Amino acid sequence: KRIVGLPGDTVRMENGTVFVNGNSLAEPYVVNHDNFNMPEMKVPDKHYFVMGDNREVSLDSRSPDIGCVKISDVIGKAFFRLYPFEDIGLLD
């Protein structure tokens, strides 16, 4: 999943467009956009708001079963990009 919102950020969705702190996100990495709507919410302290790139089938922070993810539950670090294929390689 991608971290979309940091602690204290506000996140909302209108017709599939994500707004963080009132600004729409450019998301060229999203595989399948949906028309999801979500009222504005504030990301709690020590949590992240995460979303998958394949929005139509992603189980992520939009789901009440998942919600925002505790920072302490995040393990590992990304070091390699596989997609998009034209940008494949090691991350800084």
Short mmCIF file of C-alpha atoms in Angstrom, two decimals:
data_model
loop_
_atom_site.label_atom_id
_atom_site.label_comp_id
_atom_site.label_asym_id
_atom_site.label_seq_id
_atom_site.Cartn_x
_atom_site.Cartn_y
_atom_site.Cartn_z
CA LYS A 1 0.00 0.00 0.00
CA ARG A 2 1.01 3.62 -0.44
CA ILE A 3 1.00 6.10 2.40
CA VAL A 4 -1.42 8.81 1.31
CA GLY A 5 -1.99 10.64 4.60
CA LEU A 6 0.33 11.39 7.49
CA PRO A 7 -0.67 12.01 11.12
CA GLY A 8 -2.78 15.18 11.32
CA ASP A 9 -3.57 15.28 7.57
CA THR A 10 -7.16 15.45 6.37
CA VAL A 11 -8.12 12.97 3.64
CA ARG A 12 -11.31 12.80 1.56
CA MET A 13 -12.39 11.34 -1.78
CA GLU A 14 -14.79 12.69 -4.39
CA ASN A 15 -15.61 10.47 -7.37
CA GLY A 16 -12.32 8.63 -6.92
CA THR A 17 -10.15 11.74 -6.62
CA VAL A 18 -8.13 11.84 -3.39
CA PHE A 19 -7.74 15.14 -1.57
CA VAL A 20 -5.14 15.55 1.17
CA ASN A 21 -5.36 18.77 3.17
CA GLY A 22 -7.70 20.12 0.49
CA ASN A 23 -5.33 19.46 -2.43
CA SER A 24 -6.09 16.82 -5.06
CA LEU A 25 -3.40 14.19 -5.61
CA ALA A 26 -1.95 13.46 -9.03
CA GLU A 27 -1.78 9.66 -8.98
CA PRO A 28 -0.29 8.33 -12.24
CA TYR A 29 0.51 5.06 -10.44
CA VAL A 30 -3.16 4.13 -9.85
CA VAL A 31 -4.03 1.08 -11.94
CA ASN A 32 -7.84 1.25 -11.78
CA HIS A 33 -9.60 4.39 -10.61
CA ASP A 34 -12.99 4.02 -9.00
CA ASN A 35 -15.76 6.51 -8.19
CA PHE A 36 -15.40 6.10 -4.44
CA ASN A 37 -16.61 8.91 -2.18
CA MET A 38 -15.42 9.35 1.38
CA PRO A 39 -16.12 12.25 3.73
CA GLU A 40 -13.15 14.16 5.10
CA MET A 41 -11.38 12.51 8.01
CA LYS A 42 -8.35 13.47 10.05
CA VAL A 43 -5.53 10.91 10.23
CA PRO A 44 -4.95 10.15 13.94
CA ASP A 45 -1.63 10.72 15.67
CA LYS A 46 0.84 7.87 15.16
CA HIS A 47 -1.14 6.50 12.17
CA TYR A 48 -0.95 6.52 8.36
CA PHE A 49 -3.78 6.55 5.82
CA VAL A 50 -2.85 3.96 3.17
CA MET A 51 -4.35 3.08 -0.21
CA GLY A 52 -3.69 0.44 -2.83
CA ASP A 53 -2.95 1.24 -6.46
CA ASN A 54 -5.71 -1.04 -7.78
CA ARG A 55 -8.50 0.95 -6.13
CA GLU A 56 -11.45 -1.15 -7.31
CA VAL A 57 -10.29 -4.18 -5.33
CA SER A 58 -7.95 -2.72 -2.71
CA LEU A 59 -8.70 -3.31 0.96
CA ASP A 60 -7.11 -0.26 2.55
CA SER A 61 -7.71 2.61 4.99
CA ARG A 62 -11.03 3.42 3.32
CA SER A 63 -12.43 0.22 4.80
CA PRO A 64 -13.77 0.35 8.35
CA ASP A 65 -12.29 -3.15 8.80
CA ILE A 66 -8.78 -1.78 8.15
CA GLY A 67 -8.81 1.96 8.89
CA CYS A 68 -5.66 3.93 9.47
CA VAL A 69 -2.53 1.88 10.11
CA LYS A 70 -0.47 2.38 13.26
CA ILE A 71 3.03 3.60 12.46
CA SER A 72 4.36 0.95 14.85
CA ASP A 73 2.77 -1.75 12.65
CA VAL A 74 4.74 -0.67 9.57
CA ILE A 75 7.79 -2.84 9.06
CA GLY A 76 10.34 -2.94 6.29
CA LYS A 77 11.48 -0.37 3.78
CA ALA A 78 10.97 -0.21 0.03
CA PHE A 79 14.25 -0.45 -1.84
CA PHE A 80 13.21 -1.57 -5.33
CA ARG A 81 10.56 -0.34 -7.80
CA LEU A 82 9.05 -2.89 -10.15
CA TYR A 83 6.24 -0.80 -11.64
CA PRO A 84 5.90 1.27 -13.71
CA PHE A 85 8.26 -0.80 -15.81
CA GLU A 86 9.95 2.25 -17.35
CA ASP A 87 11.08 3.25 -13.83
CA ILE A 88 12.21 -0.18 -12.64
CA GLY A 89 15.23 -0.15 -10.36
CA LEU A 90 16.63 0.67 -6.93
CA LEU A 91 15.07 3.46 -4.87
CA ASP A 92 17.13 6.17 -3.15
#
